[in-house]
Short mmCIF file of C-alpha atoms and ligand atoms in Angstrom, two decimals:
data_model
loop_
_atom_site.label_atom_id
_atom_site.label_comp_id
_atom_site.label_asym_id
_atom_site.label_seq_id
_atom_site.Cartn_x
_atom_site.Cartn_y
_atom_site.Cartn_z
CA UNK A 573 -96.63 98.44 -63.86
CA UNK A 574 -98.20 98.07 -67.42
CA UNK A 575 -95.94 96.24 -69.59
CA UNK A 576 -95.80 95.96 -73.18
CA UNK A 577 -96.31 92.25 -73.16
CA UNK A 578 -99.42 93.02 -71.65
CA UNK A 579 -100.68 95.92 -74.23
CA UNK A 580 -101.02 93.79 -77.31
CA UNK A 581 -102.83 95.73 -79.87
CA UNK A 582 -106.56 95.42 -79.71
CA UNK A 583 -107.75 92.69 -82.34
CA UNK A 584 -104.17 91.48 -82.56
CA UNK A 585 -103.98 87.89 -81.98
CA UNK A 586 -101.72 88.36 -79.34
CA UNK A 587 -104.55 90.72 -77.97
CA UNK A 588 -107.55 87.69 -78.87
CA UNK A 589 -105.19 85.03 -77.48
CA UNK A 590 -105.02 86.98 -73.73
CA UNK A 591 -108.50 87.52 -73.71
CA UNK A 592 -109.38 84.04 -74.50
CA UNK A 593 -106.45 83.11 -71.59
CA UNK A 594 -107.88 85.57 -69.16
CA UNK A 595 -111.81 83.55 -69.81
CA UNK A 596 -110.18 80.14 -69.09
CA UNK A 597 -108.63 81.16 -66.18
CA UNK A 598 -112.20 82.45 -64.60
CA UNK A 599 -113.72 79.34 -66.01
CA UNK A 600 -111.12 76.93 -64.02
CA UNK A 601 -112.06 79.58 -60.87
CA UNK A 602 -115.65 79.82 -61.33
CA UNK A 603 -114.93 83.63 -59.72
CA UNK A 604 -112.59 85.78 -58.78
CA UNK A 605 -111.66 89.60 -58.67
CA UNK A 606 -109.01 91.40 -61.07
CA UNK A 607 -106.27 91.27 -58.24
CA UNK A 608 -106.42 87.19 -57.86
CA UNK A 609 -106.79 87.57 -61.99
CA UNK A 610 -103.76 89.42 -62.19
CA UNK A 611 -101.57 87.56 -59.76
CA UNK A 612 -102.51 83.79 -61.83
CA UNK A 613 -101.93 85.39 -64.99
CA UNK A 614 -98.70 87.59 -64.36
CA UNK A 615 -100.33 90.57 -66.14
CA UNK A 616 -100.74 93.63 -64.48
CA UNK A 617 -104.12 94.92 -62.66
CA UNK A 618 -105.30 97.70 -65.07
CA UNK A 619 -104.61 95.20 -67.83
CA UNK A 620 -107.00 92.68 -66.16
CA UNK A 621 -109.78 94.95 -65.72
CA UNK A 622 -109.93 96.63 -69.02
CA UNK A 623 -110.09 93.35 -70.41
CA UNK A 624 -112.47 91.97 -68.09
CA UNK A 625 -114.97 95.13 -68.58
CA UNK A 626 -114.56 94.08 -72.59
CA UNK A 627 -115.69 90.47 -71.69
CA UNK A 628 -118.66 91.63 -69.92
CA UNK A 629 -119.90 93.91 -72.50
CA UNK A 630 -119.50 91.35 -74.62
CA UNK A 631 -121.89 88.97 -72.59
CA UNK A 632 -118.90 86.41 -71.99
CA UNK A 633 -118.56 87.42 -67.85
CA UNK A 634 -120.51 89.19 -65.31
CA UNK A 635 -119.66 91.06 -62.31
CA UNK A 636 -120.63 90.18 -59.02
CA UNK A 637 -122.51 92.01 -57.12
CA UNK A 638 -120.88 91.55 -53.70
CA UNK A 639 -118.34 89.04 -52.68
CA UNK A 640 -119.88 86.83 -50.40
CA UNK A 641 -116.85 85.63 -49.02
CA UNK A 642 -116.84 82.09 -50.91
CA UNK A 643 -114.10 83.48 -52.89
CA UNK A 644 -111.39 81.50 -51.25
CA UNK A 645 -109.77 85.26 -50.24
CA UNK A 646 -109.93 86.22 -54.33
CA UNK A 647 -112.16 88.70 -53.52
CA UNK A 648 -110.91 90.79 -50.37
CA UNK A 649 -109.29 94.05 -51.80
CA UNK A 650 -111.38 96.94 -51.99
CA UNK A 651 -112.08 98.18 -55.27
CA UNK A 652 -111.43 94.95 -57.12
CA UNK A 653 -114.10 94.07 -58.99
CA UNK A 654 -114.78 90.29 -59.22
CA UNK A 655 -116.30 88.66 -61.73
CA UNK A 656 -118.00 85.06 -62.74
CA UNK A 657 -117.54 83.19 -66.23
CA UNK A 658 -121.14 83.16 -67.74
CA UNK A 659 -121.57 79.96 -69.68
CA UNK A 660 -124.76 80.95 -71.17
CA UNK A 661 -122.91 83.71 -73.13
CA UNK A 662 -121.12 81.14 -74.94
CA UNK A 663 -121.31 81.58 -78.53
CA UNK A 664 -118.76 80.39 -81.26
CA UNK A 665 -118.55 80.64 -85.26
CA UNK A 666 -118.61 77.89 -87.29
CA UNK A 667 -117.81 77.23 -90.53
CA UNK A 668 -117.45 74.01 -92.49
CA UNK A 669 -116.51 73.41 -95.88
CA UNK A 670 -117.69 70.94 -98.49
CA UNK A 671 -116.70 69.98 -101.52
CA UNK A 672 -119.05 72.20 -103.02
CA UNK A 673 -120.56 74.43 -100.47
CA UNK A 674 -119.50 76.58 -97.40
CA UNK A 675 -122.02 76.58 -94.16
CA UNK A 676 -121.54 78.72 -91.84
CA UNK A 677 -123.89 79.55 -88.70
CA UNK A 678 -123.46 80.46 -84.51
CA UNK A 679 -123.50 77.65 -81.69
CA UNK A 680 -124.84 78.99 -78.87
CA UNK A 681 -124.38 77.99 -75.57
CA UNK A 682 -126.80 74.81 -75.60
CA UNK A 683 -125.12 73.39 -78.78
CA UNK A 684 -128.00 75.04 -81.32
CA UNK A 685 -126.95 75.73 -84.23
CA UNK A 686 -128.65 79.63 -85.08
CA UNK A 687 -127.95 81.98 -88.35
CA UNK A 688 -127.25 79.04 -90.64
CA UNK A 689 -125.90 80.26 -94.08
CA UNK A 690 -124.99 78.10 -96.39
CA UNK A 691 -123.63 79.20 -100.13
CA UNK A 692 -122.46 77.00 -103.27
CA UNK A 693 -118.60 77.03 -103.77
CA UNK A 694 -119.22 77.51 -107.35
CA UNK A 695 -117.12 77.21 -110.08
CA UNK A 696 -114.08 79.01 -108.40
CA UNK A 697 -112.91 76.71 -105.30
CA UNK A 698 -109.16 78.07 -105.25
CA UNK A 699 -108.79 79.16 -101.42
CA UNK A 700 -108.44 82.98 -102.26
CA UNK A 701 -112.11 82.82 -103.75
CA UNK A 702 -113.28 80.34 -101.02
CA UNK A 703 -111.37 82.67 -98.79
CA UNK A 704 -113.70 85.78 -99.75
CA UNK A 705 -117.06 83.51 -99.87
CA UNK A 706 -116.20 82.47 -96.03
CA UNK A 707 -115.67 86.47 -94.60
CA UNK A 708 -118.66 87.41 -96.57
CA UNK A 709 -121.21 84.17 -95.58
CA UNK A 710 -120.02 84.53 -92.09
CA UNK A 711 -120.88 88.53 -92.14
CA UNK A 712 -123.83 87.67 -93.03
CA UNK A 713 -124.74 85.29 -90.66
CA UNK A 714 -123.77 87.42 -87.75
CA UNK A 715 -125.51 90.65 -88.99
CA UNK A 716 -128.57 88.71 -89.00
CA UNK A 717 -127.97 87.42 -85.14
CA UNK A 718 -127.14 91.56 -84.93
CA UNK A 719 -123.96 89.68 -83.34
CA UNK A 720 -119.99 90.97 -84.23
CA UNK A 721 -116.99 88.71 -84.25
CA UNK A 722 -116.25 90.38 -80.53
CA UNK A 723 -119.00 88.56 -79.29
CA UNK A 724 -117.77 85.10 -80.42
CA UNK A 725 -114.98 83.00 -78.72
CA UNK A 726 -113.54 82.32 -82.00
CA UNK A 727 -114.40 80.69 -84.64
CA UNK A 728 -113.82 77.22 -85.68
CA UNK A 729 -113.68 75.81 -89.35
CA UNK A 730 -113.89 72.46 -90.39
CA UNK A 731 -111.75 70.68 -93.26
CA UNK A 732 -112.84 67.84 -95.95
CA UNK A 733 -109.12 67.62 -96.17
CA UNK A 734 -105.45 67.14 -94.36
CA UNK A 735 -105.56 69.55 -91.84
CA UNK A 736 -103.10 71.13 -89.49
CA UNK A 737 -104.79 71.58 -86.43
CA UNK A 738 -101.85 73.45 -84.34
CA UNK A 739 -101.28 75.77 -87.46
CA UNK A 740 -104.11 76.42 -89.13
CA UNK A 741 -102.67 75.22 -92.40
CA UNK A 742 -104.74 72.75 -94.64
CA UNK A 743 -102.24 70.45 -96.28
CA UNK A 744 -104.48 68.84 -98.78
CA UNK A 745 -107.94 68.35 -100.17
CA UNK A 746 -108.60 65.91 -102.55
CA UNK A 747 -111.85 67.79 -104.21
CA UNK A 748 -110.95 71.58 -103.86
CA UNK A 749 -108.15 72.32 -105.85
CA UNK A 750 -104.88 74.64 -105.38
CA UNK A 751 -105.61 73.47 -101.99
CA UNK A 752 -101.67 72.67 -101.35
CA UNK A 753 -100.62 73.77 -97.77
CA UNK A 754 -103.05 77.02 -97.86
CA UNK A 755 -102.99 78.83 -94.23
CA UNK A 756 -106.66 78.88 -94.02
CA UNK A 757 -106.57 79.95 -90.21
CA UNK A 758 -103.79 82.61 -89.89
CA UNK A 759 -105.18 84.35 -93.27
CA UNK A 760 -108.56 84.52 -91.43
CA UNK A 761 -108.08 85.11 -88.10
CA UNK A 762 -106.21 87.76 -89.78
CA UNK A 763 -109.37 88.58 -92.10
CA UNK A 764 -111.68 88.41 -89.40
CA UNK A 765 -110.25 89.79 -86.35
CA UNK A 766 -111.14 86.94 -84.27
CA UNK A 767 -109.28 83.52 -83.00
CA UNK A 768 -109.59 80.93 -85.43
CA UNK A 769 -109.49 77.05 -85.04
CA UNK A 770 -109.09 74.95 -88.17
CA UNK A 771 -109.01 71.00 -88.03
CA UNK A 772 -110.73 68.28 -90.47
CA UNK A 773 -114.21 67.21 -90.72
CA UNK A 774 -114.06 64.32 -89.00
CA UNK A 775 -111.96 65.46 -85.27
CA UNK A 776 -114.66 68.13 -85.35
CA UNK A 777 -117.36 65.68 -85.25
CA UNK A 778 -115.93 63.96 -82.30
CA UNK A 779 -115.67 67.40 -80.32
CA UNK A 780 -119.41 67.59 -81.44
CA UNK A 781 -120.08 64.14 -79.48
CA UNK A 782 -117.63 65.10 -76.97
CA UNK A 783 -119.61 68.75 -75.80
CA UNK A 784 -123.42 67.70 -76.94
CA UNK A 785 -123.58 64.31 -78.07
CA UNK A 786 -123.03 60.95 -76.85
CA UNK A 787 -119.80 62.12 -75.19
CA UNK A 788 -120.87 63.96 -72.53
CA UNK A 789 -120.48 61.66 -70.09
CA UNK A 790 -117.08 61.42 -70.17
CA UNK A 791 -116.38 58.27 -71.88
CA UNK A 792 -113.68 57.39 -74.52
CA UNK A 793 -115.15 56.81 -77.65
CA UNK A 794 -114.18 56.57 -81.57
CA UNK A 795 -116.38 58.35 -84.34
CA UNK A 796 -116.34 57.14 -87.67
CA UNK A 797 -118.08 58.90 -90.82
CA UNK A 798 -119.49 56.93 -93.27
CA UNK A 799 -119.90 57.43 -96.78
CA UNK A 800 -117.61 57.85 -99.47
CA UNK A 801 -114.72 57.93 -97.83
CA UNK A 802 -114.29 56.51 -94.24
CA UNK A 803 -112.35 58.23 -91.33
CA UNK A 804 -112.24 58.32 -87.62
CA UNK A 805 -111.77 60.21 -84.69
CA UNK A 806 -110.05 59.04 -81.30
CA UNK A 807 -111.56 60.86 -77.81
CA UNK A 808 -109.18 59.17 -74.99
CA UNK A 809 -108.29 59.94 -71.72
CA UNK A 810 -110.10 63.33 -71.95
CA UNK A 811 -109.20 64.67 -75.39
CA UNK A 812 -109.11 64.27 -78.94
CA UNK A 813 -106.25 62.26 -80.14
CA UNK A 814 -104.48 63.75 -83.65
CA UNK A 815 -101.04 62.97 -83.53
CA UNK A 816 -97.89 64.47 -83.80
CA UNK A 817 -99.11 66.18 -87.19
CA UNK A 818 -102.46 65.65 -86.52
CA UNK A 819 -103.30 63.21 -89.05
CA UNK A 820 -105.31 60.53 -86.61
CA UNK A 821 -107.82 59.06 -87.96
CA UNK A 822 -107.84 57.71 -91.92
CA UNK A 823 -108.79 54.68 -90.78
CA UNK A 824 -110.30 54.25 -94.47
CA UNK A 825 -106.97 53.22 -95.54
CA UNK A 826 -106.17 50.53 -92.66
CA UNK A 827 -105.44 47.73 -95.30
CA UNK A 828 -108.03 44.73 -94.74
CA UNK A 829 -107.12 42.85 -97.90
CA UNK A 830 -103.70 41.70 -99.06
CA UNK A 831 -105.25 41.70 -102.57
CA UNK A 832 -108.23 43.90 -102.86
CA UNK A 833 -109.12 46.87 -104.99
CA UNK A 834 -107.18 49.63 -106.07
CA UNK A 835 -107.79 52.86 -103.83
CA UNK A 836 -107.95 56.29 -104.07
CA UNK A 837 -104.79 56.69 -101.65
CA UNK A 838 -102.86 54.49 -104.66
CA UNK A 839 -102.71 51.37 -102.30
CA UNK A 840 -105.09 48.21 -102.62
CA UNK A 841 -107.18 46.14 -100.13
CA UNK A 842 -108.10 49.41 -98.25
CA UNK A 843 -111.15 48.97 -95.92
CA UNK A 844 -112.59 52.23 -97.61
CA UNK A 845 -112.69 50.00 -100.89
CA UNK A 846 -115.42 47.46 -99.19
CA UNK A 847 -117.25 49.51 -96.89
CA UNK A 848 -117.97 52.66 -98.54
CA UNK A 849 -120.92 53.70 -100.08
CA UNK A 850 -118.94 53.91 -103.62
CA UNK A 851 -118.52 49.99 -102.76
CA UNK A 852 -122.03 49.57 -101.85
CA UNK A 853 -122.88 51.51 -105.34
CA UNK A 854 -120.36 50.14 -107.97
CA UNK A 855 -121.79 46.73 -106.20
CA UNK A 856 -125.15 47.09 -107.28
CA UNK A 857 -124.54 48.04 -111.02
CA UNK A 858 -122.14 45.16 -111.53
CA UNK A 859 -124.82 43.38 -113.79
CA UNK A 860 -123.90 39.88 -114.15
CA UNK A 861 -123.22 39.75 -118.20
CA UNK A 862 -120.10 41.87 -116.50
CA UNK A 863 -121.29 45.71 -117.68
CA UNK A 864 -121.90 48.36 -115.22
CA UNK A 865 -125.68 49.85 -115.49
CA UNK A 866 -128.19 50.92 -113.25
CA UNK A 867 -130.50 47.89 -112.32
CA UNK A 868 -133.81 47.15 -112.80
CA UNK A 869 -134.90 47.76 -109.31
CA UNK A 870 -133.65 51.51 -108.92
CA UNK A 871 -134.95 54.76 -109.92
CA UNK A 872 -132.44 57.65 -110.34
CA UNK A 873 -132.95 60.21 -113.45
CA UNK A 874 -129.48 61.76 -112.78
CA UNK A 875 -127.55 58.10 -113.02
CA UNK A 876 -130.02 56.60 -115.90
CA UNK A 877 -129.76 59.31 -118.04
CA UNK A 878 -125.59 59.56 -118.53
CA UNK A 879 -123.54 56.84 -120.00
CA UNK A 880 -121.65 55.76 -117.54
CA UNK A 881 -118.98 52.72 -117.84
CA UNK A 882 -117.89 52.63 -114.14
CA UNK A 883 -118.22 54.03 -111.26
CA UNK A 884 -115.24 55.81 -111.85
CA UNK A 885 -117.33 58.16 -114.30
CA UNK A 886 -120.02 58.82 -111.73
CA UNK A 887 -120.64 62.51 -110.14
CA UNK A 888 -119.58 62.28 -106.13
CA UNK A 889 -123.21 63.73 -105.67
CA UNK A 890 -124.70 61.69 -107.64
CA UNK A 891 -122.62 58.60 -105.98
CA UNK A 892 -124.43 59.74 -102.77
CA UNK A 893 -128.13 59.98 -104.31
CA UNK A 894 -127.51 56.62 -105.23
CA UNK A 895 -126.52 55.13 -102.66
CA UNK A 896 -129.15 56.68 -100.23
CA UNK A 897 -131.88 55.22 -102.86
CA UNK A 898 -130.54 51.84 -102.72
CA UNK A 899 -131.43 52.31 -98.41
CA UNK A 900 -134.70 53.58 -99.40
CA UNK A 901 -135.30 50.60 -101.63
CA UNK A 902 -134.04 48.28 -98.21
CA UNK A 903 -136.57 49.76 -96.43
CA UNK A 904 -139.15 48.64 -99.07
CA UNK A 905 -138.21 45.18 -98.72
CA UNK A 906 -136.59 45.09 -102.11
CA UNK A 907 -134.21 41.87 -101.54
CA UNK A 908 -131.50 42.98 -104.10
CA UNK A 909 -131.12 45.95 -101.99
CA UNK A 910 -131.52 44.37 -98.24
CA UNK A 911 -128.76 41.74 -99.20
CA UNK A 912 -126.43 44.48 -100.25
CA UNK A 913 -127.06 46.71 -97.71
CA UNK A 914 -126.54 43.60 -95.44
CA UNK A 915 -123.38 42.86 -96.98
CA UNK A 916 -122.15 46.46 -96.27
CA UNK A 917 -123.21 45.98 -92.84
CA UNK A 918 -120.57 43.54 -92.85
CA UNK A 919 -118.11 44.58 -94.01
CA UNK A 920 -118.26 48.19 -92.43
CA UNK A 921 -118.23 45.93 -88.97
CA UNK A 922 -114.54 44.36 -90.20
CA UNK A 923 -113.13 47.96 -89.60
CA UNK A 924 -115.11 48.65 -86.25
CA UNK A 925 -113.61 44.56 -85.11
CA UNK A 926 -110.80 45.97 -85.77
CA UNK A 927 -111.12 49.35 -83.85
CA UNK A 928 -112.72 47.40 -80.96
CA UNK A 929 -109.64 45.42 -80.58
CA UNK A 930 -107.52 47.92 -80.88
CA UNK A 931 -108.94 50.78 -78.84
CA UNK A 932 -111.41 49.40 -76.17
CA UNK A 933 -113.35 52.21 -76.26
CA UNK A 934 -116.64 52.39 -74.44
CA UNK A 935 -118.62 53.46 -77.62
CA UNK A 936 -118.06 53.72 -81.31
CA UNK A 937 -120.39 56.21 -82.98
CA UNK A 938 -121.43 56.36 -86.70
CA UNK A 939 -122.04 59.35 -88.17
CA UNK A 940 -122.75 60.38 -92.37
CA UNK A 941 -124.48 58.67 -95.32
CA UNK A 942 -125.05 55.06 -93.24
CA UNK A 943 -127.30 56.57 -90.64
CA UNK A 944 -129.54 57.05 -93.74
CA UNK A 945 -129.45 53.04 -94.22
CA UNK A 946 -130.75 52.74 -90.33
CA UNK A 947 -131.37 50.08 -88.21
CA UNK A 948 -130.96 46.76 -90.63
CA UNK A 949 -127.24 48.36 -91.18
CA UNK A 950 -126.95 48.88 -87.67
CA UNK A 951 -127.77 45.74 -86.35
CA UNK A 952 -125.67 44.15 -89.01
CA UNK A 953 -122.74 45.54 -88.15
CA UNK A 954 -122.89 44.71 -84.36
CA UNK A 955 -123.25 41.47 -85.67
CA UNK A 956 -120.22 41.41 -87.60
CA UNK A 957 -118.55 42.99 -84.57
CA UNK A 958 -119.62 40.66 -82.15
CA UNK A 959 -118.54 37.85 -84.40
CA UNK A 960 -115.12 38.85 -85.05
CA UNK A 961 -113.59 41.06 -81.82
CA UNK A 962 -112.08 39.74 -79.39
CA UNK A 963 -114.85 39.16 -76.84
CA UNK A 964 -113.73 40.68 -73.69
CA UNK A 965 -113.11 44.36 -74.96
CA UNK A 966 -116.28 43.86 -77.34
CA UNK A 967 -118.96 43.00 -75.17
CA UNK A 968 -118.31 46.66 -73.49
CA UNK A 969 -118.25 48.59 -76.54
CA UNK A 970 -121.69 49.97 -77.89
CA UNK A 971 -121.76 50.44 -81.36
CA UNK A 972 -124.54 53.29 -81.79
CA UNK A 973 -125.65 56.23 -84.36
CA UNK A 974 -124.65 59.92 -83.75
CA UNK A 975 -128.04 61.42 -82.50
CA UNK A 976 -126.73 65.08 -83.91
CA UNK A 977 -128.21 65.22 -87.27
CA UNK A 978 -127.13 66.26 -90.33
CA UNK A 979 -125.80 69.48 -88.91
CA UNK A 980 -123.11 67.52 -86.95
CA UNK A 981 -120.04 68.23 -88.63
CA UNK A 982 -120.84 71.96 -88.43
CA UNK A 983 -121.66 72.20 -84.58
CA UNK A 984 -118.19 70.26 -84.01
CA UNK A 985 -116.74 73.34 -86.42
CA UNK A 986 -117.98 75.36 -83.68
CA UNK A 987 -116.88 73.31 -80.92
CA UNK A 988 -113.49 73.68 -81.84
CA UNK A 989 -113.75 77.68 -80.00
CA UNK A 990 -115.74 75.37 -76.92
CA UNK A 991 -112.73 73.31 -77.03
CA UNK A 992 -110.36 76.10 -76.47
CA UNK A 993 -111.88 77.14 -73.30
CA UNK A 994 -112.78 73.56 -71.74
CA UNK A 995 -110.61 71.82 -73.48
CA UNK A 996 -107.19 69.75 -71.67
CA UNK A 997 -105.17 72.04 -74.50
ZN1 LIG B 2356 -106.55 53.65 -99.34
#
């Protein structure tokens, strides 16, 4: 008997959330017919197979041709049509969100990302125009894949901001404003007509690792972006850790000196205030007759030719620029530079000690603006690692760079609809 639990209206979430149910179910099986899909699932039989023939036309299953009689008896009944999952059919949205652009693209099923758009936030970054810019960037990625939102798992944004994983709802974000507790997901999902997955940018890089990076092999391991602000995501015992309102992870703010510098979060000492690139900037226009100007040794139009009296004053962007010049000039063997960019190899490794102690995980993996500083940062914070955690857990821990990219962020955004169907959730 068809029930109306199992009729939810097609597009509905209700409806999106079944179909993405029935999919995990023949993933866990490998194969099996409607009947054996019907029984696990409590739905009825005609339920099963209408949504089964909508998987297949849209490339997520295929039917079998015959059962061969591995089917563990799923497959017996006359009539039943049995199907496989079809991994390569895989494909997910993805969107992720700057603080001044929105990129969106398709991961297919080998973690490539395909249809990349990517669109300034402009002016207007209240959600209801960021809203608008996300439906209309993410139509236009998929019209030119010739794809439709029916083909995707989902779709899975990513957050520069206090996320709500289990509801969709993006608490905070420091450099978009009006963002106060906005229900990104539900309004899209609604919007779109397709499952959506919101969570912040840094768990989405670890689900990145986790499906086509340096996770794969099953190991626990902690990412940590670098840059301007510092965060972290936990992969343990099989999944990504958030927490009970999944906030895990702003490790920036782990406290490192009883006395240090003011920080953004209103508390002082934070590590975020040593090991940051804004530290690694600010550091190197502290002349010594005490004002703050550009020195000698660097080149930047966009910093020389404003007036700036701290680093306070300084564009976010232009924060970055600097701070990736400052690498280059490392790499030139300017000695102003390699000593600072030493000395944020060290302290960068205080937090990772600290991790390393705390987490004995088998790998910590940088990702963001430090990769740019390369291996003189690297080996300079395994250095200050190995000198300060305890030895034991240390001496198992690598302490590598993300091999992803730039476009690692945005393939985790994606990953969050892989994550949904292999996923422990
Ligand atoms: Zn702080």
């Amino acid at each position: 008997m068809v029930t109306l639990q199992d009729r939810p209206s097609l597009g509905s979430e209700a409806y999106l959330a079944t179909r993405l149910r029935l999919l995990r179910l023949l993933r866990e099986l490998n194969r099996a017919n409607t009947t054996a899909l019907a029984g696990r699932s409590g739905m009825s039989e005609p339920v099963v197979a209408k949504f089964m023939r909508e998987l297949e036309s849209n490339g997520l299953v295929e039917r079998s041709a015959l059962d061969d009689g591995d089917g563990a008896g799923l497959a017996e009944r006359a009539g039943s049509a049995v199907y496989h999952f079809r991994p390569a059919g895989m494909k997910s949205g993805a969107v992720l969100i700057s603080v001044d652009t929105v990129q969106v693209a398709v991961i297919d099923a080998d973690g490539a990302v395909v249809g990349r758009v990517e669109h300034s936030l402009g002016t207007d970054k209240r959600p209801a125009a960021v809203f608008d810019l996300i439906v209309d960037t993410l139509h236009e990625s998929l019209a030119e894949l010739g794809l439709s939102t029916r083909e995707l798992l989902g779709i899975g944004i990513g957050v520069p901001g206090l996320t709500s994983f289990h509801s969709g709802v993006v608490h905070f974000a420091p450099h978009l404003p009006g963002w106060s507790d906005v229900p990104l997901g539900p309004r899209l999902s609604e919007r779109l007509g397709a499952l959506v997955w919101v969570d912040n940018d840094s768990h989405v890089q670890a689900l990145a690792e986790r499906y086509f990076g340096l996770g794969q092999d099953g190991g626990e391991f902690v990412s940590v972006q670098s840059g301007m602000g510092l965060s972290a995501a936990f992969y343990l015992d099989g999944t990504l850790y958030r927490g009970p309102r999944d906030t895990a992870g702003e490790i920036g703010h782990m406290i490192v000196q009883e006395d240090g510098r003011l920080c953004d979060c209103g508390s002082w000492g934070c590590w975020e205030t040593i090991a940051s690139v804004t530290w690694l900037v600010d550091e190197a226009c502290r002349a010594e007759d005490g004002s703050f100007r550009l020195p000698d040794w660097l080149d930047i139009p966009e910093f020389s030719d404003q007036d700036y009296q701290s680093i306070w004053d300084i564009d976010p962007a232009v924060v970055r620029l600097a701070a990736h010049t400052i690498f280059q000039a490392a790499h030139q063997g300017w000695p102003r530079a390699i000593a600072l960019v030493k000395q944020h190899g060290q302290y960068f490794g205080i937090g990772l000690a600290n991790l390393a102690n705390m987490l004995n995980p088998q790998r910590i993996i940088i990702w963001g603006d430090d990769i740019e500083a390369g291996q003189m940062f690297l080996e300079t914070v395994r250095n200050s690692v190995a000198r300060r955690a305890i030895k034991h857990p240390c001496k198992t821990c690598e302490i590598v760079f993300s091999p992803l990219g730039h476009d690692v962020a945005l393939l985790g955004a994606g990953c969050l609809a892989i994550d949904a169907l292999y996923g422990a959730n």
